[in-house]
GROMACS .gro file of C-alpha atoms in nm:
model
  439
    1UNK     CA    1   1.344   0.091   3.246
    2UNK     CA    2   1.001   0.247   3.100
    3UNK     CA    3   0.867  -0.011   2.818
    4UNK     CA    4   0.753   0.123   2.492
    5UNK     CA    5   0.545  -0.100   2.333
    6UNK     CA    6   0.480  -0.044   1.900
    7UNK     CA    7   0.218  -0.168   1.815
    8UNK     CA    8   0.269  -0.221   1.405
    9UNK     CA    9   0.538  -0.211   1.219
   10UNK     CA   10   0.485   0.006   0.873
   11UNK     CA   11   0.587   0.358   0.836
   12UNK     CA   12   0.503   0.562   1.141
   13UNK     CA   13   0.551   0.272   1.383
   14UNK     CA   14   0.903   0.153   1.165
   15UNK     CA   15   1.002   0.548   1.169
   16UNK     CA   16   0.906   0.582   1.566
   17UNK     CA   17   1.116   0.294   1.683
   18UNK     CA   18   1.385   0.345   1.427
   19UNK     CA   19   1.445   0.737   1.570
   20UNK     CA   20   1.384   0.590   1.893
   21UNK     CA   21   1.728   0.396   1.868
   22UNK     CA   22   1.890   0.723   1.789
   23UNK     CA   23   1.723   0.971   2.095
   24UNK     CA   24   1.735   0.726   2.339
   25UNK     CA   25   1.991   0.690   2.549
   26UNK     CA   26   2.151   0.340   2.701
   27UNK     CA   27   1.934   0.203   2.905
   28UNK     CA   28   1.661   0.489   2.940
   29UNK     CA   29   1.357   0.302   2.773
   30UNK     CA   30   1.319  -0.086   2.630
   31UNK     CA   31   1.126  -0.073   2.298
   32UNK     CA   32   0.928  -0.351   2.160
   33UNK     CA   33   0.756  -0.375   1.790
   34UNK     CA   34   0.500  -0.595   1.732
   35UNK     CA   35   0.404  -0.637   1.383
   36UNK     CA   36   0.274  -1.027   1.118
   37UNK     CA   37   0.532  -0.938   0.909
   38UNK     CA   38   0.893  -0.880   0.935
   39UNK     CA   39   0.901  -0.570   0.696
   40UNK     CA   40   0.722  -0.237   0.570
   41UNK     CA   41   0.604  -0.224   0.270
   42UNK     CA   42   0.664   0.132   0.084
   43UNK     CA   43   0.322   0.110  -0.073
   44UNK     CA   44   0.356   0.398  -0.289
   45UNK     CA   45   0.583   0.109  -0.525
   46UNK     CA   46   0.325  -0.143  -0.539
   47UNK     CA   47   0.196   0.007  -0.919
   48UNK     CA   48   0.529  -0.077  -1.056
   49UNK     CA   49   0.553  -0.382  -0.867
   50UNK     CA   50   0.212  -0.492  -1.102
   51UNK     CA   51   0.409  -0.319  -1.419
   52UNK     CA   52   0.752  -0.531  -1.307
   53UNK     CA   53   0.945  -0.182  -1.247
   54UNK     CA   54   1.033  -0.287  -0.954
   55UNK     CA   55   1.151  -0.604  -0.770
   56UNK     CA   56   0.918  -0.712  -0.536
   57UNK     CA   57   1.178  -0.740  -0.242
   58UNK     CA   58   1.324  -0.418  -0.359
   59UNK     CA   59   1.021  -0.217  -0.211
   60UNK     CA   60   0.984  -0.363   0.122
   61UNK     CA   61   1.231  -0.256   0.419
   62UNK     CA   62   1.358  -0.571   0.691
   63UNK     CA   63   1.325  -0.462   1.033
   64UNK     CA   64   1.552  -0.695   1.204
   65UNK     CA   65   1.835  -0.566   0.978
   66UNK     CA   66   1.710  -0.195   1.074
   67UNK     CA   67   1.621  -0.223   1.395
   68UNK     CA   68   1.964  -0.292   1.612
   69UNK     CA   69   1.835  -0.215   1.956
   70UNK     CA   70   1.443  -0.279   1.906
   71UNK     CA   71   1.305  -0.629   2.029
   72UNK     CA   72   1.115  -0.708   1.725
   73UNK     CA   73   0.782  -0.941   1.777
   74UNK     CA   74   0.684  -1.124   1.404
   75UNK     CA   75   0.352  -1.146   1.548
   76UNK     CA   76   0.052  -0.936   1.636
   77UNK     CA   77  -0.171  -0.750   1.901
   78UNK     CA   78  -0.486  -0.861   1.957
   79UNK     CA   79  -0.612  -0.636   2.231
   80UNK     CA   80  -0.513  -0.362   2.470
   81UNK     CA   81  -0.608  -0.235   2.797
   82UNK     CA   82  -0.478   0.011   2.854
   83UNK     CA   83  -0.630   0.093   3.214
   84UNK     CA   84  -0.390  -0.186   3.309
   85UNK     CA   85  -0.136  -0.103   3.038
   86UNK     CA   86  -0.131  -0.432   2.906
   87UNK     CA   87  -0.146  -0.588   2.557
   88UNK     CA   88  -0.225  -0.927   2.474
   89UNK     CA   89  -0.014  -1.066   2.159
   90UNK     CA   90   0.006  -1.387   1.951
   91UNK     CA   91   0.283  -1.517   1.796
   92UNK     CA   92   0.291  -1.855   1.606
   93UNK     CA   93   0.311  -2.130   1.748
   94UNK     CA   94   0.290  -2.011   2.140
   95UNK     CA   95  -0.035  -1.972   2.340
   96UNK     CA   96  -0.165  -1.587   2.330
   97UNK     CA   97   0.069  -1.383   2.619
   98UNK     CA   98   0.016  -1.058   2.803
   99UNK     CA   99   0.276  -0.765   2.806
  100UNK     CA  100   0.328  -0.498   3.044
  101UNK     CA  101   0.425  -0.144   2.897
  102UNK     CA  102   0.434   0.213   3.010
  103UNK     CA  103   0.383   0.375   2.713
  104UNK     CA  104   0.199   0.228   2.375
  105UNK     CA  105   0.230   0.355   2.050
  106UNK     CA  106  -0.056   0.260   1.785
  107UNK     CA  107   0.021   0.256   1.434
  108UNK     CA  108  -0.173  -0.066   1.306
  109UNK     CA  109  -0.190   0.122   0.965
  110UNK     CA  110  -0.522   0.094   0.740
  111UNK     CA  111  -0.706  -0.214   0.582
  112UNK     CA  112  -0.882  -0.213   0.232
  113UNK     CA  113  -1.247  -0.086   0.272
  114UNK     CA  114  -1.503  -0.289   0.064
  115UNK     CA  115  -1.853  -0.256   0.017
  116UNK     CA  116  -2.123  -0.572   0.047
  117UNK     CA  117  -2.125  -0.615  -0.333
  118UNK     CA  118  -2.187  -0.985  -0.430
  119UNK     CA  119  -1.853  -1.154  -0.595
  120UNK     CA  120  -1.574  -0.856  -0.455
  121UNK     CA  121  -1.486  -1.094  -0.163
  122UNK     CA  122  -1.472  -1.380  -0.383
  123UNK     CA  123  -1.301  -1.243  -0.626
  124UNK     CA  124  -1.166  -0.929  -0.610
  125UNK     CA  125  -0.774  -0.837  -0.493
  126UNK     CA  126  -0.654  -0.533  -0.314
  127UNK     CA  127  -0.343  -0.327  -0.370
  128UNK     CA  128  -0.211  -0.295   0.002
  129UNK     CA  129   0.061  -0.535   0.034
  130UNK     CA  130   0.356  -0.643  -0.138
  131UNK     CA  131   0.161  -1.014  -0.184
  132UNK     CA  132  -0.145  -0.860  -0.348
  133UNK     CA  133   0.116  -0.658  -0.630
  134UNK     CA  134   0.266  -0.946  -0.667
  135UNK     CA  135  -0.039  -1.190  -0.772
  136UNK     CA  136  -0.169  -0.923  -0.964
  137UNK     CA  137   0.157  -0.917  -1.177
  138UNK     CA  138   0.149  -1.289  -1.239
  139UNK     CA  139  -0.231  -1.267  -1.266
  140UNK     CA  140  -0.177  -1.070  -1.579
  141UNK     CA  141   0.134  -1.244  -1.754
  142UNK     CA  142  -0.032  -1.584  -1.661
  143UNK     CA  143  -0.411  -1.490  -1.835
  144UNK     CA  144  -0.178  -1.358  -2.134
  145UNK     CA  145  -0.007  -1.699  -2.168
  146UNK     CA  146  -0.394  -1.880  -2.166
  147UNK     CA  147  -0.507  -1.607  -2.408
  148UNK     CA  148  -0.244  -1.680  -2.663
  149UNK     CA  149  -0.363  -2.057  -2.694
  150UNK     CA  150  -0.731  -2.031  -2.731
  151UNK     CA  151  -0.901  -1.913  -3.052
  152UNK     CA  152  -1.157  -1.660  -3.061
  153UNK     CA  153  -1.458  -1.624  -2.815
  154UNK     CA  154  -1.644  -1.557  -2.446
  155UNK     CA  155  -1.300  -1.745  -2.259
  156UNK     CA  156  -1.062  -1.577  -2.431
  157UNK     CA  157  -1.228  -1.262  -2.405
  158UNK     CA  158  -1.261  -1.290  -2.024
  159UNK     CA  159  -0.864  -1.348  -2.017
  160UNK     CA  160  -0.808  -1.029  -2.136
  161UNK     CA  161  -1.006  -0.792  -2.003
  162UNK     CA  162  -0.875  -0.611  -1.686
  163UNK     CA  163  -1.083  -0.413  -1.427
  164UNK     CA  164  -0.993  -0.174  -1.117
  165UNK     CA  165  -1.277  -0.070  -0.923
  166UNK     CA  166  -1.171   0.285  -0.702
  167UNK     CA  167  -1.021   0.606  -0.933
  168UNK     CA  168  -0.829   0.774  -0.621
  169UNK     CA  169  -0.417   0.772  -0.672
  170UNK     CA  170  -0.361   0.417  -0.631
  171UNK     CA  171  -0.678   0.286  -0.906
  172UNK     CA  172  -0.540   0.524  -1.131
  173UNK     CA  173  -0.164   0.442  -1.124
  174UNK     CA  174  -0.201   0.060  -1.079
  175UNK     CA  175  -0.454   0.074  -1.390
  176UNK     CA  176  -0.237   0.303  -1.594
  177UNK     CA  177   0.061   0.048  -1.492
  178UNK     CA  178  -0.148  -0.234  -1.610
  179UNK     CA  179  -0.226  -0.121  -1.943
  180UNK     CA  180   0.090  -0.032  -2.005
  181UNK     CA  181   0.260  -0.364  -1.872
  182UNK     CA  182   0.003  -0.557  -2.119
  183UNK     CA  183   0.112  -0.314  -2.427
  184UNK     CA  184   0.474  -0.362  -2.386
  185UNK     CA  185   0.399  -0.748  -2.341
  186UNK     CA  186   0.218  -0.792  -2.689
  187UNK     CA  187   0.517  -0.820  -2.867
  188UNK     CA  188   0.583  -1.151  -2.755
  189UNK     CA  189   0.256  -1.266  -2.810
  190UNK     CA  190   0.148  -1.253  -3.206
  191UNK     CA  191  -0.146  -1.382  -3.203
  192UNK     CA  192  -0.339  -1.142  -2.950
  193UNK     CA  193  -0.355  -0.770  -3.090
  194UNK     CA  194  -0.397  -0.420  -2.920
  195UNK     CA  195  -0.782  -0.433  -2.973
  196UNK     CA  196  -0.808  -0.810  -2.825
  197UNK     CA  197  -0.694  -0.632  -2.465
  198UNK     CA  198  -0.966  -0.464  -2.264
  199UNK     CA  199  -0.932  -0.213  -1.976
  200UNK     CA  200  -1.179  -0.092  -1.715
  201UNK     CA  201  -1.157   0.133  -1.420
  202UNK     CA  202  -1.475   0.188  -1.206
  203UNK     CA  203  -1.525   0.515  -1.013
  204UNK     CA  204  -1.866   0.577  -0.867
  205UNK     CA  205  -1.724   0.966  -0.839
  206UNK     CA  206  -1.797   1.208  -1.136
  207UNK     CA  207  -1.407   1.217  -1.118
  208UNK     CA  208  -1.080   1.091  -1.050
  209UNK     CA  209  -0.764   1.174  -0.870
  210UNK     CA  210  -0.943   1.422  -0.581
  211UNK     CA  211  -0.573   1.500  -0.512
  212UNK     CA  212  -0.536   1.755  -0.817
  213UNK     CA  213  -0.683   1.988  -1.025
  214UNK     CA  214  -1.024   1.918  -1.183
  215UNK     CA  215  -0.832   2.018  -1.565
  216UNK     CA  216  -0.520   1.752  -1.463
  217UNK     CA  217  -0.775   1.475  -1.360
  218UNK     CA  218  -0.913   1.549  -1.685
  219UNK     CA  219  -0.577   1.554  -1.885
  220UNK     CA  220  -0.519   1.164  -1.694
  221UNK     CA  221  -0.830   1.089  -1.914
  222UNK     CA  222  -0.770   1.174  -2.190
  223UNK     CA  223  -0.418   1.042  -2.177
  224UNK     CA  224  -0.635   0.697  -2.041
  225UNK     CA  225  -0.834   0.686  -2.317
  226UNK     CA  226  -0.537   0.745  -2.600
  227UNK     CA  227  -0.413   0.427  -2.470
  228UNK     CA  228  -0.730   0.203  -2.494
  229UNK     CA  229  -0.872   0.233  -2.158
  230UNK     CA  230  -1.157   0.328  -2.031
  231UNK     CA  231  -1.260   0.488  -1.705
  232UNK     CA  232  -1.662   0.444  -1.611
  233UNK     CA  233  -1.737   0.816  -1.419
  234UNK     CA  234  -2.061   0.791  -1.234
  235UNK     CA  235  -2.040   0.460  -1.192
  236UNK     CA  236  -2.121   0.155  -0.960
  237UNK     CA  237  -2.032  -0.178  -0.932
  238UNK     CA  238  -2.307  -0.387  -0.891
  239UNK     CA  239  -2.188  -0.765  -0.921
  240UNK     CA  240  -1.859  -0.969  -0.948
  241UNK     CA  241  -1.988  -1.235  -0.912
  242UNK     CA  242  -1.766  -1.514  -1.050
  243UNK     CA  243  -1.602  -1.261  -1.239
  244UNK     CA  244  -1.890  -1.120  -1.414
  245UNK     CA  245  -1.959  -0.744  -1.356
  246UNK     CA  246  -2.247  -0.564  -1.361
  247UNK     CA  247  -2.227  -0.217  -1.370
  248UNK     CA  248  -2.528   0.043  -1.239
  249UNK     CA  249  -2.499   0.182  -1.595
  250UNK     CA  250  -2.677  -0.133  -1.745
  251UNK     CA  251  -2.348  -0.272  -1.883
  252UNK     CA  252  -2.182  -0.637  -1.844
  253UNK     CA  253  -1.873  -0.778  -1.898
  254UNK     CA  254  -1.606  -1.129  -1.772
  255UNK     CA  255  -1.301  -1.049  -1.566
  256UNK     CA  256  -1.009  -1.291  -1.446
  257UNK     CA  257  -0.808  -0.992  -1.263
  258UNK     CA  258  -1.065  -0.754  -1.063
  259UNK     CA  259  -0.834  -0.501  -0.847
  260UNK     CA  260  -0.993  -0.352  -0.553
  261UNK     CA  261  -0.868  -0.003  -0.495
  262UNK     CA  262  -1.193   0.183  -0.341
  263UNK     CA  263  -1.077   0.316   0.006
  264UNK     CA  264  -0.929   0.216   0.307
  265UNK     CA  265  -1.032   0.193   0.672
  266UNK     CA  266  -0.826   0.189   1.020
  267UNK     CA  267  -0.761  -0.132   1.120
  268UNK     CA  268  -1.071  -0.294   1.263
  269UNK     CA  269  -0.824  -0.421   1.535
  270UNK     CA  270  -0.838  -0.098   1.737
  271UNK     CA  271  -1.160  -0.178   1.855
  272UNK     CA  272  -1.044  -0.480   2.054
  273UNK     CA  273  -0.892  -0.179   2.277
  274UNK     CA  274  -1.026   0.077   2.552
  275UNK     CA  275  -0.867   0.347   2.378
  276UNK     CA  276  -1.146   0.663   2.211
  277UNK     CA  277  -1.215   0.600   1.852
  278UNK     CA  278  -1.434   0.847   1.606
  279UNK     CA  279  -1.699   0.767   1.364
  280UNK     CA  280  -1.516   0.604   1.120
  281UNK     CA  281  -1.312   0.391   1.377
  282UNK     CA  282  -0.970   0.575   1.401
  283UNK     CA  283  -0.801   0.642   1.719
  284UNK     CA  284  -0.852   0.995   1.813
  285UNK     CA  285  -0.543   1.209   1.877
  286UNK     CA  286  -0.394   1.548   1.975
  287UNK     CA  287  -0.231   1.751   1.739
  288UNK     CA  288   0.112   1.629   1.964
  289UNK     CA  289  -0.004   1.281   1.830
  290UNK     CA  290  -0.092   1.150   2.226
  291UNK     CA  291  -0.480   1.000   2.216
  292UNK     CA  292  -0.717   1.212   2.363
  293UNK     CA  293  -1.056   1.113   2.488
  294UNK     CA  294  -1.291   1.461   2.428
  295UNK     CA  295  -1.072   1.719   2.521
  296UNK     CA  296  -0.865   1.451   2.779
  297UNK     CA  297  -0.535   1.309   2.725
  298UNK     CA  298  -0.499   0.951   2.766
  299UNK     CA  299  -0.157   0.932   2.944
  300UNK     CA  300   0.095   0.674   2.826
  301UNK     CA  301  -0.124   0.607   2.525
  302UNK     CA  302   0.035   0.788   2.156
  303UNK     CA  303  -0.113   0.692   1.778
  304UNK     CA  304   0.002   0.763   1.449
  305UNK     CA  305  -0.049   0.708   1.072
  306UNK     CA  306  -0.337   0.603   0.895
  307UNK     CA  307  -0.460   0.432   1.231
  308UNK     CA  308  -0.555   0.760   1.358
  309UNK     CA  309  -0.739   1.061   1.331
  310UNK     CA  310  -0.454   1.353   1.411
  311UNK     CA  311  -0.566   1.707   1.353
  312UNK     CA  312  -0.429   1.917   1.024
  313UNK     CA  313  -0.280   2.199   1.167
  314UNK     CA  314  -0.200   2.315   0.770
  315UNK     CA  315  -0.599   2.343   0.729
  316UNK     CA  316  -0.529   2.113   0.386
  317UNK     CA  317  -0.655   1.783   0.512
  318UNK     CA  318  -1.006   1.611   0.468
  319UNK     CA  319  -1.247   1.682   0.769
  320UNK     CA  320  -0.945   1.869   0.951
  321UNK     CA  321  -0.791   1.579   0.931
  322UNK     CA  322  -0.455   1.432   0.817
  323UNK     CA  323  -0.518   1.217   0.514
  324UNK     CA  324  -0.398   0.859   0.541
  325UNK     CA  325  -0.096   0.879   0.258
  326UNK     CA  326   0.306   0.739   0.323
  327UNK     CA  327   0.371   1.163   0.321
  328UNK     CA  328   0.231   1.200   0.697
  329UNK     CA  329   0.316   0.897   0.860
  330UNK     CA  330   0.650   0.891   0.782
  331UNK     CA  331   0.700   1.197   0.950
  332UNK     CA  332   0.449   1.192   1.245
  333UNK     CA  333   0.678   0.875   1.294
  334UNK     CA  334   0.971   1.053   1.349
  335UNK     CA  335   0.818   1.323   1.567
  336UNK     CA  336   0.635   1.086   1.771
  337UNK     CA  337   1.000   0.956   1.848
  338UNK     CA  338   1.097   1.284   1.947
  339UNK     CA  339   0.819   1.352   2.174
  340UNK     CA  340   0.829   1.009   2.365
  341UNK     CA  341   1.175   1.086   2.453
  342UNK     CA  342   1.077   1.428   2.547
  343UNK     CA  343   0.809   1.283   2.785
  344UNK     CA  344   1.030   1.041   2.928
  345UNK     CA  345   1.218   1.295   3.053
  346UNK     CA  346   1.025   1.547   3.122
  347UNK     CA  347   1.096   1.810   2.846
  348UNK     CA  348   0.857   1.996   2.645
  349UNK     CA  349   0.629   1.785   2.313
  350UNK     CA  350   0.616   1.900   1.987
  351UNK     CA  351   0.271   1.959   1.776
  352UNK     CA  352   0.248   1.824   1.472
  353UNK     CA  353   0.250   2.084   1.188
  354UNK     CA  354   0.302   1.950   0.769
  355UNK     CA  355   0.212   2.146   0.483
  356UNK     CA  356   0.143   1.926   0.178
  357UNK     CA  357   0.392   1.900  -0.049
  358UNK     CA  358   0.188   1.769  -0.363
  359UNK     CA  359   0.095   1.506  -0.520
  360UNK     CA  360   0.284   1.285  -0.801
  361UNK     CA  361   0.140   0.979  -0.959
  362UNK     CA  362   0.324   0.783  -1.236
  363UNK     CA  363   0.114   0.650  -1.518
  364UNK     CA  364   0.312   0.406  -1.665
  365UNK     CA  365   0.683   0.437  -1.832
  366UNK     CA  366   0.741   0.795  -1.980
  367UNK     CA  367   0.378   0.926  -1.806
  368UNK     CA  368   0.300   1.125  -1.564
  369UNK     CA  369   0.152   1.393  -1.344
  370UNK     CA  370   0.279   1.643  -1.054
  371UNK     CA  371   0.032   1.887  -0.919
  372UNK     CA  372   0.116   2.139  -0.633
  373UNK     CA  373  -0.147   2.390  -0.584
  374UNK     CA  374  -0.222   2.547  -0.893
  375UNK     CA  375   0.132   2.423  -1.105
  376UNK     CA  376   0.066   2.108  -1.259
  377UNK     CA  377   0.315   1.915  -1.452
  378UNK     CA  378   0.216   1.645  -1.723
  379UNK     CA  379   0.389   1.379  -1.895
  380UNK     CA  380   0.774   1.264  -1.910
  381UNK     CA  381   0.882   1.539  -1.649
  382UNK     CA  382   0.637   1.476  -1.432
  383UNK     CA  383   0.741   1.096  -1.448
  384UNK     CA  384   1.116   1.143  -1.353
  385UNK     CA  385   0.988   1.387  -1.094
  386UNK     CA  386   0.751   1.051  -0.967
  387UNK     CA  387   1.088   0.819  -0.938
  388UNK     CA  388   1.283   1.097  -0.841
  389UNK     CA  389   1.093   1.162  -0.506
  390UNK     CA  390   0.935   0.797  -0.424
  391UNK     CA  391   1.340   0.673  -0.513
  392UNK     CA  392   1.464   0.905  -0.226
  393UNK     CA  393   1.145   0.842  -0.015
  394UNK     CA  394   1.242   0.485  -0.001
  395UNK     CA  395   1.344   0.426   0.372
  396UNK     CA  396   1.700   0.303   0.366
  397UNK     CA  397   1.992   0.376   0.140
  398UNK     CA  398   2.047  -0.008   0.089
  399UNK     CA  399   1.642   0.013  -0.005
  400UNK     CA  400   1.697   0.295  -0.233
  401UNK     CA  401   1.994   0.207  -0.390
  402UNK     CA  402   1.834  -0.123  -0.512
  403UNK     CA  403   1.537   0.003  -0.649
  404UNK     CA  404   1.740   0.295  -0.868
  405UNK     CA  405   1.940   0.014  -0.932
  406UNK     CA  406   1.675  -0.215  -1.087
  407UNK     CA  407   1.565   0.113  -1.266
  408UNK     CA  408   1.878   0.117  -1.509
  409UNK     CA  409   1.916  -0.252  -1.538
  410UNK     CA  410   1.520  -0.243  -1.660
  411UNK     CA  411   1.640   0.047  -1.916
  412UNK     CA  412   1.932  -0.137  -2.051
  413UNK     CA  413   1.787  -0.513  -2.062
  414UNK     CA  414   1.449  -0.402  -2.026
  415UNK     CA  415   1.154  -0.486  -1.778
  416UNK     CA  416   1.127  -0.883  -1.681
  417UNK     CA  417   0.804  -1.032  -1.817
  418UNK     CA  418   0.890  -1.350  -1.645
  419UNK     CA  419   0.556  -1.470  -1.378
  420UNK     CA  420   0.613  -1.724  -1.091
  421UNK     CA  421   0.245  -1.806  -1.101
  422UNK     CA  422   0.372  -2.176  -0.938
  423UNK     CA  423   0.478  -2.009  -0.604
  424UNK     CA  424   0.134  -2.109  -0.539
  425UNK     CA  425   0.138  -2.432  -0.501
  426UNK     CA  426   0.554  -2.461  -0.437
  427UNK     CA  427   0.524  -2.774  -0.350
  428UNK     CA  428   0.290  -2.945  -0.642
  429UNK     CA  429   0.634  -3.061  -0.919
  430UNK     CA  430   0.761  -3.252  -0.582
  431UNK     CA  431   0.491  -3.438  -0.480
  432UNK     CA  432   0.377  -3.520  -0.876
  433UNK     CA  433   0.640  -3.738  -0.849
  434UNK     CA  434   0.808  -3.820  -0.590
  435UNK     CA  435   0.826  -4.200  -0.442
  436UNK     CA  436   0.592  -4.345  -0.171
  437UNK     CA  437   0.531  -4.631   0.042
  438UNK     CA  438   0.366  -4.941  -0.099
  439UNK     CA  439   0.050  -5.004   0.059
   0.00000   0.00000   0.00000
């Protein structure tokens, strides 16, 4: 049988193999996914993740309970030659192994993109994976729990002030999330007021949210700045270091929770491979979504997703490109499915062709914005229109289902303000005190 060899396993490469197990006939091709982790993340949840919206399990997607015919690989690809169509992959706790395939499919998805800025590697925290929402979340409700015990001053202060660097879609919703997890959660804590809470967001832009209208970027800010925080246009981070920042505006301030939301980057991994990569290190591809070196195509060799650099055939995307966003690599996904079985046997491939749809962003509970074209919807419409589509966007009806389902409980009882900072350290209450050996 040909092999098919996925090489990550969020949405185009989930979407491929998934589709894959539906065109494929018995026997006609063996598919193998190779991704860390054992799930895909719908990253377009992660803000309400931070706001505790959303159950963190609720948003990510199991591919062994998914996948029924797919051999799935918890590990990862390290390199790939694909002159001798061969990947090497490492799994825990075996030695590094080669794999034969006939056909590979890249879709190693994007990394956060940060800039040499002292302190951000230190201490700074993305918003890519379900971990990083997480952390954030309990971040937050732990610094609130310090605050409330300490009078007055430089510590306190530092506790509760919040900062996102990066005023694209995701800075803007996981900051407007933020402030308006920390508002709700004042009522349990007395002691610290409205005006004791600080909130920053960083964009070195003269403007946020690219995605929409210059008049609804500037509707977000206003809306921002109703709710005590404040966005820094035309503005660069200079330091973090140890949590200090240092803006290029002259201005300093002390940060416990610094979220990193600037831009993302292919997956540096892709240049441990012979396949053609462009200036900014994605795989280039055909319009049918097969690499192509120049005007070549590499046979047996297909990308998709943020990975890659796949022609706009709409004329909407950045460069001519398609932008990296859950919208187009869901559904290159599924066509890539289609046109590996129509090259297995021979039949004719598909280009692909998506006009953008909009874009939604949900500011918080009740908040909101929808922009398509010229129509641009603000406030509690646009919100329900936010769950609506991400709810239904959710892959799987069991995924979907849950995270509707957390949506009423959280209106009736609602939202959780409970943090498992200790997850941590798990183990630290067992070994406190449990027994040892006498010397």
């Amino acid at each position: 049988m040909p092999k098919i060899l996925i090489v990550g396993g969020g949405y185009a490469g989930f979407y491929t193999a998934f589709k894959l197990e539906k065109y494929l006939g018995k026997n006609e091709a063996e598919v193998t996914m190779v991704d860390p982790l054992p799930y895909l993340t719908y990253q377009p949840f992660l803000p309400e993740v931070v706001a505790g919206s959303i159950e963190a399990r609720h948003v990510v997607t199991s591919h062994r309970r998914h996948l029924k015919s797919t051999n799935v690989v918890t590990g990862k690809v390290t390199n790939i030659d694909h002159k001798k169509k061969t990947a090497t992959i490492e799994v825990p706790g075996l030695k590094p192994y080669k794999q034969k395939y006939d056909h590979v499919v890249v879709t190693a998805g994007a990394v956060s993109r940060t800039f040499p800025i002292p302190g951000v590697a230190d201490e700074a925290i993305g918003l890519k994976t379900i971990e990083e929402a997480v952390e954030i979340r309990n971040r937050i409700l732990t610094n609130l729990d310090k605050a409330a015990n300490l009078p007055e001053g430089p510590a306190r202060q530092r506790l509760l002030t919040f900062v996102v660097v990066g005023g694209g879609f995701a800075g803007i919703e996981v900051f407007a999330e933020m402030r308006s997890l920390v508002s709700y959660l004042l009522r349990y804590y007395p002691n610290i007021t409205f005006e004791d809470t600080h909130f920053h967001l960083i964009e070195a832009m003269g403007r946020i949210m690219p995605e929409v209208s210059l008049e609804t970027s500037q509707w977000v800010l206003k809306n921002l700045d109703q709710r005590g925080a404040k966005v820094h246009l035309n503005t660069q981070l200079q330091s973090a270091t140890k949590g200090k920042i240092e803006l290029s505006t002259g201005e300093s301030f002390e940060s416990d929770v610094i979220v990193w939301t600037a831009g993302v980057m292919a997956n540096p991994f892709v240049r441990n491979t012979d396949l053609p990569l462009d200036e900014r290190g994605r795989i280039t591809a055909h319009p049918s979504l097969r690499v192509v070196d120049g005007e070549n195509i590499v046979e047996g060799a297909w990308t998709a997703g943020d990975v890659s650099a796949v022609p706009d055939l709409s004329g909407g995307g950045v460069g001519g490109f398609c932008v990296p966003n859950a919208q187009h690599a869901v559904r290159q996904g599924k066509l890539m499915a289609k046109n590996l079985v129509a090259a297995l046997r021979g039949e004719g491939i598909k280009d692909y062709y998506h006009e953008n749809m909009g874009a939604v962003a949900g500011l918080g509970i009740g908040v909101g914005v929808f922009q398509y074209k010229k129509l641009a919807i603000k406030g509690l419409i646009a919100w329900f229109m936010h769950r609506g589509y991400h709810g239904l966007a959710m892959p799987m009806w069991e995924r979907k289902l849950r995270v509707f389902g957390g949506w009423v409980a959280n209106f009736v009882l609602r939202r959780d303000i409970v943090s498992i900072e200790a997850t941590k350290n798990p183990r630290l209450a067992f070994e406190t005190y449990a027994s040892r050996p006498k010397k």
